[in-house]
């Protein structure tokens, strides 16, 4: 046992002198960790040259970056921390003359472990790296050709930290249904713990595993109407250890077979006023939400004005829109940062509802819909080659999505005819959602209502793009509206609440005014 441990840190020759063999050392260093693992890249030349092709184990498929641009990178998630001893790069003709290998524990902060200044293509077999991390990134800094960077295979070898792990994760707790339609049941539970790390959860329906998921939420679809189902979950780790099943819950689907549900949404909500003031709007928009009877409420940032202290949330927001807190999926706006400690009041008021996955951004499912809640405050252009952590997360989240319809919501709109106007900083978010064929994007920030036709990445009408709706009319004073965009379908400078009617394949939207009348209705859109 002592010699096996030493094999991780001692050179092969020295290990042999101590009584171990060179073969033992190579075995520990040469376990392939990267094949088939999640991978993202700074760019791709085309759909057939995706980043995943570099870790698919095939010598006839490849990843290629965009042509003519430095730097470019490709990053693989090994799934768990590992001691990395070797990286093998099989280059296509478009290779890197200069590049570096980096590792990271969190996928955001990387450290360099190997730099190559005079690469000559073909195959680079880099050994003796003595690195450790969950994520490995190859950063090309100088192209050898006029094209981009292209790899047949990126292979990472080493020893995962879970080797020899025999301890199962703790049993999941807090399993509950967060919503049910005629054809689906949404579930959530509290995270398990493990001595190395939880890799995911099995979802059991009536005692049979129906799905595995990395997170603590799951939406079970394709069910029968008016039928009871018994659910439990169990945790697992990468070593194959599995916990006992959680306490079970029984959920009954609703009658009918459309899989439909209704949502209420708005941003820029609670000014510092109460119902005793007849000009105070947020008590009136809260009554609209109550009348809509939504399955969930989406708040699109700037939930509380002006400085979003906890005391302000408790005095104003809590007494109106706070009635729907248990079914609210919030996001922060810029006013949530206006506190002695940015976000402090927002986090303390909403609690875990604001950060269900540990960050201000997260995702959740209902029916056949995948909802992505983003924090556009966190999205800024960076001078170096690292993309913002939130964008990295978004790409990974979209890649894992199995639902047929996608909706995203964040505060600062990419396009707006309002006082703030277009927001170029939101362009990478918008581009990523367009590329993923998202169906609906909700924003606030500008205090008016604006519904756009489906748009492409440049903001031009395009039926294959998402529908963008600005819903900043939840209660804060209205802003002036300027000339409409080419893709604007409707602008209304008035207060109200957005009502969204969703099925498993379609959606429609309505703006409900303070008098309860419908001020705008969209066509019925079919999910991409």
XYZ file of C-alpha atoms in Angstrom:
528
model
C 0.000 0.000 0.000
C 2.798 2.412 0.853
C 4.482 1.841 -2.505
C 1.175 2.398 -4.351
C 0.748 5.767 -2.669
C 4.335 6.723 -3.436
C 3.687 5.925 -7.077
C 1.584 9.061 -7.313
C 4.458 11.358 -6.453
C 7.770 9.583 -7.198
C 9.451 9.322 -10.612
C 9.214 5.888 -12.202
C 12.902 5.139 -11.863
C 12.987 5.978 -8.162
C 9.847 3.936 -7.556
C 11.486 0.922 -9.181
C 14.534 1.343 -6.968
C 12.263 1.212 -3.923
C 10.772 -2.096 -5.046
C 7.811 -0.956 -7.203
C 7.700 -1.374 -10.945
C 7.581 1.132 -13.762
C 4.392 -0.613 -14.899
C 2.732 0.204 -11.538
C 3.541 3.893 -11.959
C 2.296 3.971 -15.531
C -0.966 2.269 -14.501
C -1.705 5.013 -11.989
C -0.781 7.760 -14.444
C -2.480 6.248 -17.510
C -6.150 5.872 -16.572
C -8.081 7.763 -19.258
C -10.324 10.267 -17.470
C -11.598 12.539 -20.245
C -13.346 10.322 -22.778
C -17.034 11.139 -23.125
C -16.932 13.836 -20.436
C -18.643 17.263 -20.773
C -16.566 19.690 -22.818
C -16.962 23.281 -23.979
C -14.834 25.512 -26.206
C -14.339 29.195 -26.875
C -15.654 28.681 -30.423
C -16.379 26.064 -33.079
C -15.941 26.240 -36.817
C -19.246 24.434 -37.417
C -21.842 22.057 -35.985
C -19.966 18.964 -37.201
C -16.758 20.143 -35.489
C -18.142 20.479 -31.960
C -15.942 20.400 -28.865
C -17.396 17.022 -27.862
C -15.701 15.454 -30.897
C -12.309 15.910 -29.180
C -13.216 13.513 -26.357
C -15.376 10.950 -28.191
C -12.595 8.364 -28.546
C -12.681 8.481 -32.348
C -9.621 9.298 -34.420
C -11.810 10.324 -37.365
C -13.805 13.111 -35.708
C -12.418 16.408 -34.470
C -13.032 19.758 -32.809
C -12.070 22.886 -34.743
C -12.141 26.457 -33.440
C -13.133 29.514 -35.439
C -10.530 30.387 -38.050
C -8.004 33.201 -37.858
C -8.318 34.206 -34.205
C -6.122 33.902 -31.104
C -6.499 32.877 -28.362
C -8.881 29.886 -28.409
C -9.507 27.193 -25.808
C -11.194 23.878 -25.109
C -12.110 22.715 -21.589
C -13.075 19.270 -20.302
C -14.889 18.551 -17.040
C -13.495 15.315 -15.587
C -16.512 15.006 -13.304
C -14.501 14.997 -10.084
C -11.077 16.097 -8.821
C -8.167 14.012 -10.045
C -4.378 13.784 -9.992
C -3.408 14.436 -13.622
C -0.112 13.029 -14.848
C -0.449 13.022 -18.620
C -2.177 14.876 -21.460
C -2.088 13.558 -25.007
C -3.008 15.873 -27.894
C -3.653 14.485 -31.374
C -3.545 17.514 -33.678
C -5.128 17.854 -37.091
C -3.260 19.958 -39.689
C -4.419 23.149 -37.946
C -2.270 22.840 -34.822
C -0.948 25.149 -32.125
C 2.588 26.449 -32.296
C 2.217 27.839 -28.762
C -0.234 26.725 -26.100
C -0.573 25.952 -22.429
C -2.327 23.356 -20.273
C -4.304 24.669 -17.290
C -6.262 23.053 -14.450
C -8.993 24.302 -12.156
C -11.050 23.101 -9.199
C -14.132 25.193 -10.018
C -14.028 25.692 -13.791
C -13.411 29.432 -13.414
C -9.999 30.030 -11.814
C -7.253 28.215 -13.730
C -3.530 27.742 -13.101
C -0.980 26.835 -15.753
C 0.820 23.493 -15.422
C 2.549 23.228 -18.802
C 3.511 25.680 -21.562
C 4.673 24.741 -25.044
C 6.338 27.444 -27.138
C 7.432 25.552 -30.272
C 4.816 22.931 -31.060
C 5.170 21.037 -34.349
C 1.753 19.348 -34.607
C 1.032 15.638 -35.016
C 0.904 14.151 -31.491
C 2.028 15.845 -28.285
C 2.284 13.396 -25.377
C 2.869 15.503 -22.262
C 3.872 13.410 -19.231
C 5.005 14.061 -15.673
C 2.563 16.952 -15.211
C 1.844 16.398 -11.477
C -1.335 18.498 -11.701
C -4.560 18.258 -9.749
C -8.078 19.515 -10.493
C -11.493 18.708 -11.869
C -11.260 20.815 -15.033
C -8.480 20.807 -17.628
C -8.189 23.478 -20.302
C -5.992 23.687 -23.380
C -5.403 27.320 -24.370
C -3.996 27.932 -27.831
C -2.116 31.249 -27.923
C -0.400 31.078 -31.337
C -1.687 29.275 -34.408
C 0.743 27.463 -36.665
C -1.475 28.050 -39.714
C -3.884 30.677 -40.968
C -6.785 28.487 -39.848
C -7.852 27.870 -36.249
C -7.010 25.089 -33.799
C -8.133 21.543 -34.481
C -7.831 18.367 -32.387
C -8.691 14.804 -33.293
C -8.489 13.882 -29.606
C -7.752 15.505 -26.238
C -6.895 12.767 -23.750
C -6.379 13.385 -20.038
C -4.861 10.626 -17.899
C -4.496 10.296 -14.155
C -6.139 9.012 -10.999
C -9.478 10.260 -9.724
C -9.763 11.172 -6.065
C -12.571 8.661 -5.579
C -10.314 5.646 -6.223
C -10.800 3.272 -3.316
C -13.895 5.126 -2.094
C -16.418 2.753 -0.482
C -18.551 5.242 1.470
C -22.057 5.939 0.148
C -23.544 9.429 0.198
C -26.080 10.388 2.838
C -29.757 9.672 2.160
C -31.494 12.633 0.453
C -34.040 14.471 2.578
C -36.846 16.966 2.006
C -38.312 15.325 -1.085
C -41.454 17.188 -2.190
C -43.540 17.967 -5.244
C -43.208 21.563 -6.445
C -45.983 21.264 -9.020
C -47.992 18.786 -11.046
C -49.835 18.959 -14.368
C -51.898 16.331 -16.123
C -48.767 14.786 -17.633
C -45.892 15.810 -15.334
C -44.696 16.006 -11.731
C -41.961 18.438 -10.613
C -39.820 17.302 -7.674
C -37.153 18.855 -5.477
C -35.099 17.665 -2.498
C -32.200 18.659 -0.251
C -28.655 17.836 -1.342
C -26.851 14.817 0.076
C -23.286 14.860 1.390
C -20.397 12.513 0.649
C -16.794 12.028 1.746
C -15.594 12.696 -1.823
C -18.529 14.182 -3.680
C -22.068 13.446 -4.837
C -22.220 12.850 -8.586
C -25.983 12.709 -8.983
C -29.312 11.253 -7.963
C -31.559 8.425 -9.144
C -35.273 9.235 -9.270
C -37.552 6.293 -8.531
C -41.191 6.202 -9.572
C -43.174 3.409 -7.929
C -39.887 1.763 -6.913
C -38.307 1.783 -10.399
C -35.492 4.145 -11.466
C -36.875 6.402 -14.203
C -34.088 8.997 -14.430
C -30.736 10.173 -13.117
C -29.972 13.855 -12.622
C -26.927 15.811 -11.350
C -29.058 18.370 -9.478
C -31.685 18.356 -6.751
C -34.668 18.952 -9.043
C -36.396 16.758 -11.585
C -39.520 17.012 -13.721
C -41.095 13.650 -14.555
C -43.065 13.869 -17.815
C -45.172 11.616 -20.019
C -47.479 10.639 -17.156
C -51.168 9.773 -17.175
C -53.782 12.278 -16.031
C -55.538 11.896 -12.672
C -53.104 9.189 -11.542
C -51.146 8.781 -8.278
C -47.403 8.118 -8.381
C -45.038 7.297 -5.512
C -41.575 8.908 -5.721
C -38.282 8.556 -3.874
C -34.673 9.534 -4.673
C -31.252 8.145 -3.828
C -27.779 9.704 -4.077
C -24.711 8.252 -5.763
C -21.022 9.072 -6.169
C -18.531 8.474 -8.967
C -17.112 5.397 -7.252
C -20.477 3.696 -7.712
C -21.659 3.952 -4.118
C -25.404 4.500 -3.784
C -27.374 5.669 -0.746
C -30.610 4.184 0.511
C -33.790 5.641 -0.978
C -35.330 8.709 0.617
C -38.690 8.806 2.308
C -41.321 8.512 -0.420
C -43.966 11.049 -1.449
C -47.166 10.359 -3.370
C -48.255 12.866 -6.030
C -51.456 12.820 -8.105
C -51.509 14.372 -11.561
C -54.374 16.678 -12.505
C -57.272 15.796 -14.776
C -57.023 16.472 -18.515
C -54.135 15.814 -20.853
C -52.681 19.093 -22.113
C -49.807 19.408 -19.680
C -50.697 23.095 -19.383
C -49.907 25.585 -16.621
C -49.999 29.340 -16.111
C -47.240 31.643 -14.840
C -47.259 35.269 -13.683
C -44.225 37.498 -14.260
C -43.058 41.093 -13.845
C -39.994 43.053 -12.843
C -39.304 46.419 -11.215
C -41.942 45.842 -8.579
C -42.094 47.260 -5.061
C -41.661 50.982 -4.682
C -41.450 52.237 -1.080
C -45.175 52.718 -0.615
C -48.124 50.778 0.762
C -51.782 50.155 -0.106
C -52.812 53.135 2.025
C -51.400 55.324 -0.774
C -53.825 55.198 -3.716
C -50.991 55.898 -6.155
C -48.969 52.871 -4.921
C -48.906 50.317 -7.733
C -47.351 47.099 -6.401
C -50.360 46.244 -4.160
C -52.509 46.470 -7.308
C -50.242 44.279 -9.459
C -50.128 41.757 -6.599
C -53.933 41.506 -6.799
C -53.561 40.694 -10.503
C -51.191 37.844 -9.640
C -53.714 36.569 -7.118
C -56.444 36.596 -9.773
C -54.238 34.762 -12.293
C -53.702 31.896 -9.794
C -50.320 30.925 -11.310
C -48.426 27.685 -10.796
C -45.304 29.815 -10.283
C -44.290 33.478 -10.148
C -41.228 34.822 -11.977
C -39.774 38.129 -10.762
C -37.468 39.731 -13.309
C -35.209 41.801 -11.060
C -35.448 45.052 -9.087
C -37.915 43.348 -6.790
C -37.501 46.126 -4.188
C -36.753 49.857 -4.567
C -34.726 51.968 -4.075
C -32.043 50.509 -1.822
C -33.017 46.875 -1.376
C -32.297 46.476 2.337
C -33.899 43.604 4.209
C -36.037 46.139 6.100
C -37.378 47.473 2.781
C -38.238 43.976 1.562
C -40.061 43.280 4.825
C -41.939 46.603 4.859
C -43.019 46.761 1.204
C -42.458 43.740 -1.067
C -43.344 41.178 1.606
C -46.808 42.692 2.129
C -47.838 42.425 -1.524
C -45.852 40.149 -3.840
C -44.431 38.404 -0.775
C -47.735 36.527 -0.510
C -46.497 34.372 -3.400
C -43.014 33.787 -1.995
C -43.408 30.009 -1.786
C -44.020 29.732 -5.541
C -41.648 32.528 -6.605
C -38.497 31.921 -8.670
C -36.735 35.311 -8.369
C -33.743 36.918 -10.016
C -31.917 40.075 -8.861
C -31.725 43.371 -10.697
C -29.287 46.219 -10.215
C -31.310 47.561 -7.259
C -30.665 44.320 -5.352
C -27.005 45.378 -5.312
C -27.898 48.721 -3.680
C -27.303 47.571 -0.121
C -24.501 47.969 2.439
C -23.431 44.521 1.247
C -24.654 43.890 -2.314
C -27.504 41.349 -2.465
C -27.638 41.023 1.344
C -31.285 42.076 1.716
C -32.277 40.007 -1.326
C -30.555 36.898 0.013
C -31.875 37.291 3.541
C -35.450 37.901 2.431
C -35.760 35.129 -0.166
C -33.354 32.700 1.527
C -32.589 29.530 -0.432
C -35.284 30.425 -2.988
C -32.868 33.039 -4.376
C -29.925 30.637 -4.671
C -31.312 27.092 -5.026
C -28.097 25.938 -6.723
C -25.693 28.078 -4.664
C -25.530 31.054 -7.040
C -27.779 33.954 -8.046
C -28.352 32.039 -11.288
C -30.027 28.643 -11.500
C -32.462 26.547 -13.541
C -35.661 24.634 -12.873
C -38.215 22.598 -14.801
C -41.984 22.482 -15.012
C -43.871 20.341 -17.486
C -41.891 20.127 -20.698
C -40.302 23.532 -19.985
C -36.753 24.292 -18.835
C -36.496 27.684 -17.088
C -33.157 29.477 -16.687
C -32.884 32.286 -14.117
C -29.831 34.512 -14.741
C -28.140 37.387 -12.898
C -27.244 39.968 -15.541
C -25.458 42.096 -12.895
C -22.791 39.417 -12.922
C -22.310 39.636 -16.654
C -19.534 41.963 -17.748
C -17.077 41.913 -20.583
C -13.669 40.643 -19.534
C -10.336 41.741 -20.932
C -8.690 38.302 -20.822
C -9.694 35.120 -22.605
C -11.744 33.672 -19.741
C -15.466 33.820 -20.270
C -17.643 34.819 -17.292
C -18.405 31.904 -14.986
C -22.126 32.434 -15.502
C -21.810 32.012 -19.272
C -19.820 28.810 -18.767
C -22.556 27.540 -16.459
C -25.275 28.551 -18.937
C -23.673 26.580 -21.759
C -23.346 23.523 -19.533
C -26.920 23.852 -18.309
C -28.274 24.107 -21.841
C -26.198 21.123 -22.930
C -27.753 18.989 -20.166
C -31.333 20.105 -20.803
C -33.761 17.394 -21.925
C -36.955 19.481 -22.086
C -38.584 20.447 -25.358
C -39.129 24.135 -24.526
C -36.687 26.697 -23.069
C -37.385 30.009 -21.312
C -34.793 32.339 -19.777
C -35.235 35.447 -17.666
C -32.763 38.107 -16.543
C -32.973 41.788 -15.718
C -31.043 43.753 -18.368
C -32.551 43.293 -21.866
C -30.435 42.867 -24.962
C -32.878 44.993 -26.988
C -35.192 47.711 -25.677
C -37.092 50.746 -26.960
C -37.165 52.140 -23.422
C -35.094 54.704 -21.566
C -32.066 52.436 -20.992
C -32.043 51.240 -24.602
C -30.084 48.287 -25.976
C -27.575 46.581 -23.705
C -24.490 45.270 -25.585
C -23.183 43.620 -22.385
C -26.087 41.168 -22.629
C -25.119 40.149 -26.184
C -23.208 36.952 -25.214
C -26.177 35.796 -23.113
C -28.555 36.497 -25.986
C -26.284 34.819 -28.548
C -25.988 31.699 -26.388
C -29.761 31.465 -25.968
C -30.368 32.003 -29.683
C -27.839 29.271 -30.522
C -29.604 26.902 -28.107
C -32.961 27.576 -29.826
C -34.525 29.112 -26.721
C -38.195 29.958 -27.122
C -38.830 32.809 -24.679
C -36.681 35.468 -22.941
C -38.102 37.766 -20.235
C -36.424 41.002 -19.070
C -37.066 44.058 -16.909
C -34.937 47.157 -16.208
C -36.841 49.465 -18.556
C -40.160 50.346 -16.923
C -42.603 49.550 -19.711
C -44.046 46.574 -21.572
C -42.571 45.548 -24.900
C -43.167 42.343 -26.813
C -40.872 41.498 -29.723
C -41.308 39.206 -32.681
C -38.931 36.229 -32.609
C -35.442 37.620 -33.264
C -32.030 36.369 -34.300
C -28.715 37.251 -32.657
C -28.652 40.664 -34.355
C -32.168 41.627 -33.258
C -33.777 41.148 -36.663
C -37.106 39.310 -37.051
C -36.450 35.598 -37.433
C -39.002 32.836 -36.713
C -36.243 30.536 -35.451
C -35.249 32.960 -32.662
C -36.724 33.495 -29.192
C -39.562 35.839 -28.306
C -38.286 38.613 -26.010
C -40.687 40.386 -23.649
C -39.790 43.334 -21.417
C -41.999 43.233 -18.330
C -40.690 46.116 -16.214
C -44.185 47.335 -15.332
C -44.658 45.652 -11.931
C -44.969 48.835 -9.853
C -41.958 51.149 -10.054
C -42.558 54.510 -11.846
C -42.770 54.191 -15.629
C -39.939 55.310 -17.917
C -40.348 57.041 -21.292
C -40.503 54.921 -24.438
C -38.590 55.802 -27.611
C -38.715 54.672 -31.239
C -39.541 51.008 -31.631
C -37.089 48.378 -32.826
C -37.629 46.650 -36.192
C -38.689 43.490 -34.335
C -41.028 45.208 -31.831
C -44.550 43.773 -32.012
C -46.167 45.869 -29.259
C -45.176 48.643 -26.818
C -47.381 49.746 -23.918
C -46.411 52.360 -21.357
C -48.579 51.155 -18.500
C -48.546 48.930 -15.419
C -49.601 45.315 -15.307
C -48.592 41.670 -14.973
C -47.501 39.257 -17.662
C -49.622 36.091 -17.837
C -47.926 33.159 -19.575
C -49.980 30.137 -20.638
C -47.736 27.149 -21.325
C -48.342 23.666 -22.708
C -45.810 20.950 -23.386
C -45.277 22.308 -26.918
C -46.593 25.901 -27.055
C -46.911 29.195 -25.208
C -48.928 32.397 -25.357
C -48.537 35.642 -23.410
C -50.952 38.334 -22.248
C -50.417 41.668 -20.533
C -53.086 42.062 -17.831
C -53.733 45.710 -16.946
C -54.568 47.113 -13.524
C -58.271 46.910 -14.328
C -57.969 43.201 -15.096
C -58.409 43.691 -18.840
C -56.101 42.172 -21.432
C -53.935 44.942 -22.925
C -51.950 42.714 -25.296
C -52.042 39.100 -26.469
C -49.364 37.256 -28.393
C -49.950 34.601 -31.035
C -49.578 30.988 -29.953
C -45.939 30.069 -30.475
C -44.745 26.490 -30.948
C -41.508 25.546 -29.219
C -38.465 25.151 -31.442
